[in-house]
PDB file of C-alpha atoms in Angstrom:
ATOM      1  CA  UNK A   1     -14.492   0.256  -3.565  1.00 61.00           C
ATOM      2  CA  UNK A   2     -11.316  -0.060  -5.577  1.00 61.00           C
ATOM      3  CA  UNK A   3     -11.885   3.269  -7.264  1.00 66.00           C
ATOM      4  CA  UNK A   4     -12.295   4.974  -3.951  1.00 66.00           C
ATOM      5  CA  UNK A   5      -9.119   3.517  -2.754  1.00 66.00           C
ATOM      6  CA  UNK A   6      -7.306   4.358  -5.951  1.00 66.00           C
ATOM      7  CA  UNK A   7      -8.473   7.915  -5.708  1.00 68.00           C
ATOM      8  CA  UNK A   8      -7.358   8.266  -2.085  1.00 67.00           C
ATOM      9  CA  UNK A   9      -3.875   6.749  -2.966  1.00 64.00           C
ATOM     10  CA  UNK A  10      -3.594   9.260  -5.889  1.00 66.00           C
ATOM     11  CA  UNK A  11      -4.704  12.102  -3.604  1.00 65.00           C
ATOM     12  CA  UNK A  12      -1.970  11.439  -1.073  1.00 63.00           C
ATOM     13  CA  UNK A  13       0.630  10.800  -3.822  1.00 59.00           C
ATOM     14  CA  UNK A  14      -0.101  14.228  -5.362  1.00 59.00           C
ATOM     15  CA  UNK A  15      -0.049  16.064  -2.070  1.00 56.00           C
ATOM     16  CA  UNK A  16       3.113  14.221  -1.172  1.00 51.00           C
ATOM     17  CA  UNK A  17       2.305  13.552   2.463  1.00 50.00           C
ATOM     18  CA  UNK A  18       5.011  10.920   2.815  1.00 46.00           C
ATOM     19  CA  UNK A  19       7.855  12.206   0.667  1.00 45.00           C
ATOM     20  CA  UNK A  20       9.679  13.745   3.567  1.00 44.00           C
ATOM     21  CA  UNK A  21       8.602  11.846   6.702  1.00 48.00           C
ATOM     22  CA  UNK A  22       8.539  13.263  10.061  1.00 44.00           C
ATOM     23  CA  UNK A  23      11.053  12.448  12.850  1.00 41.00           C
ATOM     24  CA  UNK A  24       9.724  11.322  16.157  1.00 41.00           C
ATOM     25  CA  UNK A  25      11.638  11.626  19.514  1.00 46.00           C
ATOM     26  CA  UNK A  26      13.890   8.561  18.793  1.00 48.00           C
ATOM     27  CA  UNK A  27      15.032   9.969  15.501  1.00 47.00           C
ATOM     28  CA  UNK A  28      13.250   7.375  13.430  1.00 48.00           C
ATOM     29  CA  UNK A  29      11.117   8.551  10.497  1.00 51.00           C
ATOM     30  CA  UNK A  30       7.436   8.290  11.159  1.00 48.00           C
ATOM     31  CA  UNK A  31       5.127   7.259   8.414  1.00 53.00           C
ATOM     32  CA  UNK A  32       2.178   9.728   8.279  1.00 59.00           C
ATOM     33  CA  UNK A  33      -0.368   7.436   6.716  1.00 61.00           C
ATOM     34  CA  UNK A  34      -3.841   8.676   7.410  1.00 63.00           C
ATOM     35  CA  UNK A  35      -5.644   6.881  10.197  1.00 64.00           C
ATOM     36  CA  UNK A  36      -8.518   5.943   8.040  1.00 64.00           C
ATOM     37  CA  UNK A  37      -6.287   3.440   6.125  1.00 67.00           C
ATOM     38  CA  UNK A  38      -4.820   1.679   9.160  1.00 71.00           C
ATOM     39  CA  UNK A  39      -6.045  -1.946   9.412  1.00 76.00           C
ATOM     40  CA  UNK A  40      -7.548  -1.971   5.896  1.00 83.00           C
ATOM     41  CA  UNK A  41      -6.501  -4.420   3.256  1.00 87.00           C
ATOM     42  CA  UNK A  42      -7.506  -5.392  -0.273  1.00 90.00           C
ATOM     43  CA  UNK A  43      -7.301  -8.620  -2.304  1.00 92.00           C
ATOM     44  CA  UNK A  44      -4.133  -9.255  -4.292  1.00 94.00           C
ATOM     45  CA  UNK A  45      -5.922  -8.690  -7.517  1.00 94.00           C
ATOM     46  CA  UNK A  46      -7.145  -5.267  -6.395  1.00 92.00           C
ATOM     47  CA  UNK A  47      -3.548  -4.410  -5.105  1.00 92.00           C
ATOM     48  CA  UNK A  48      -2.199  -5.331  -8.418  1.00 93.00           C
ATOM     49  CA  UNK A  49      -4.467  -2.992 -10.264  1.00 90.00           C
ATOM     50  CA  UNK A  50      -3.848  -0.127  -7.849  1.00 88.00           C
ATOM     51  CA  UNK A  51      -0.160  -0.532  -8.277  1.00 90.00           C
ATOM     52  CA  UNK A  52      -0.336  -1.137 -12.109  1.00 90.00           C
ATOM     53  CA  UNK A  53       1.216  -4.662 -11.729  1.00 94.00           C
ATOM     54  CA  UNK A  54       0.140  -8.192 -12.325  1.00 96.00           C
ATOM     55  CA  UNK A  55      -1.225 -10.344  -9.508  1.00 95.00           C
ATOM     56  CA  UNK A  56       1.672 -12.632 -10.001  1.00 96.00           C
ATOM     57  CA  UNK A  57       4.188  -9.791  -9.528  1.00 96.00           C
ATOM     58  CA  UNK A  58       2.304  -8.679  -6.317  1.00 95.00           C
ATOM     59  CA  UNK A  59       2.527 -12.233  -5.009  1.00 95.00           C
ATOM     60  CA  UNK A  60       6.321 -12.209  -5.519  1.00 96.00           C
ATOM     61  CA  UNK A  61       6.623  -8.760  -3.800  1.00 95.00           C
ATOM     62  CA  UNK A  62       4.683 -10.308  -0.852  1.00 95.00           C
ATOM     63  CA  UNK A  63       7.105 -13.340  -0.763  1.00 95.00           C
ATOM     64  CA  UNK A  64      10.074 -11.023  -0.789  1.00 95.00           C
ATOM     65  CA  UNK A  65       8.632  -8.910   1.949  1.00 93.00           C
ATOM     66  CA  UNK A  66       8.191  -5.781  -0.012  1.00 93.00           C
ATOM     67  CA  UNK A  67       4.439  -5.783   0.578  1.00 94.00           C
ATOM     68  CA  UNK A  68       2.731  -6.817   3.837  1.00 92.00           C
ATOM     69  CA  UNK A  69      -0.234  -9.174   3.572  1.00 92.00           C
ATOM     70  CA  UNK A  70      -2.780 -10.988   5.753  1.00 90.00           C
ATOM     71  CA  UNK A  71      -4.349 -14.359   5.296  1.00 89.00           C
ATOM     72  CA  UNK A  72      -8.116 -14.613   5.225  1.00 85.00           C
ATOM     73  CA  UNK A  73      -8.885 -18.353   4.750  1.00 87.00           C
ATOM     74  CA  UNK A  74      -7.390 -19.340   1.424  1.00 89.00           C
ATOM     75  CA  UNK A  75      -7.074 -15.812   0.250  1.00 90.00           C
ATOM     76  CA  UNK A  76      -4.347 -13.194   0.714  1.00 92.00           C
ATOM     77  CA  UNK A  77      -4.917  -9.530   1.327  1.00 93.00           C
ATOM     78  CA  UNK A  78      -2.422  -6.718   0.991  1.00 93.00           C
ATOM     79  CA  UNK A  79      -2.442  -3.930   3.614  1.00 90.00           C
ATOM     80  CA  UNK A  80      -3.196  -0.481   2.318  1.00 87.00           C
ATOM     81  CA  UNK A  81      -0.215   1.062   4.342  1.00 86.00           C
ATOM     82  CA  UNK A  82       2.160  -1.274   2.541  1.00 89.00           C
ATOM     83  CA  UNK A  83       0.657  -0.222  -0.897  1.00 89.00           C
ATOM     84  CA  UNK A  84       1.260   3.398   0.208  1.00 83.00           C
ATOM     85  CA  UNK A  85       4.868   2.614   1.222  1.00 84.00           C
ATOM     86  CA  UNK A  86       5.486   0.657  -1.914  1.00 89.00           C
ATOM     87  CA  UNK A  87       4.256   3.506  -4.137  1.00 85.00           C
ATOM     88  CA  UNK A  88       6.325   6.016  -2.288  1.00 82.00           C
ATOM     89  CA  UNK A  89       9.435   3.947  -2.639  1.00 81.00           C
ATOM     90  CA  UNK A  90       8.732   3.186  -6.391  1.00 75.00           C
ATOM     91  CA  UNK A  91       8.736   6.884  -7.374  1.00 66.00           C
TER      92      UNK A  91
END
């Protein structure tokens, strides 16, 4: 599953869907993340491999609020939309 997610992230990065952003009526920039990724999350270790970081670094990014996460029992999951956003800002 991680390979599929990585391929999707690379596809949207190459096609640069989020580089400009679209304005909505209020003037705020809309984040055009594909609807298929809404509500999906991956474990911290998978997020780290997708971003090319260590799990420890991803944990610190979550603590600083740069990545959004959800708790599932004792585990933490990073949302795919926050991975898209972080990759867009890190370019």
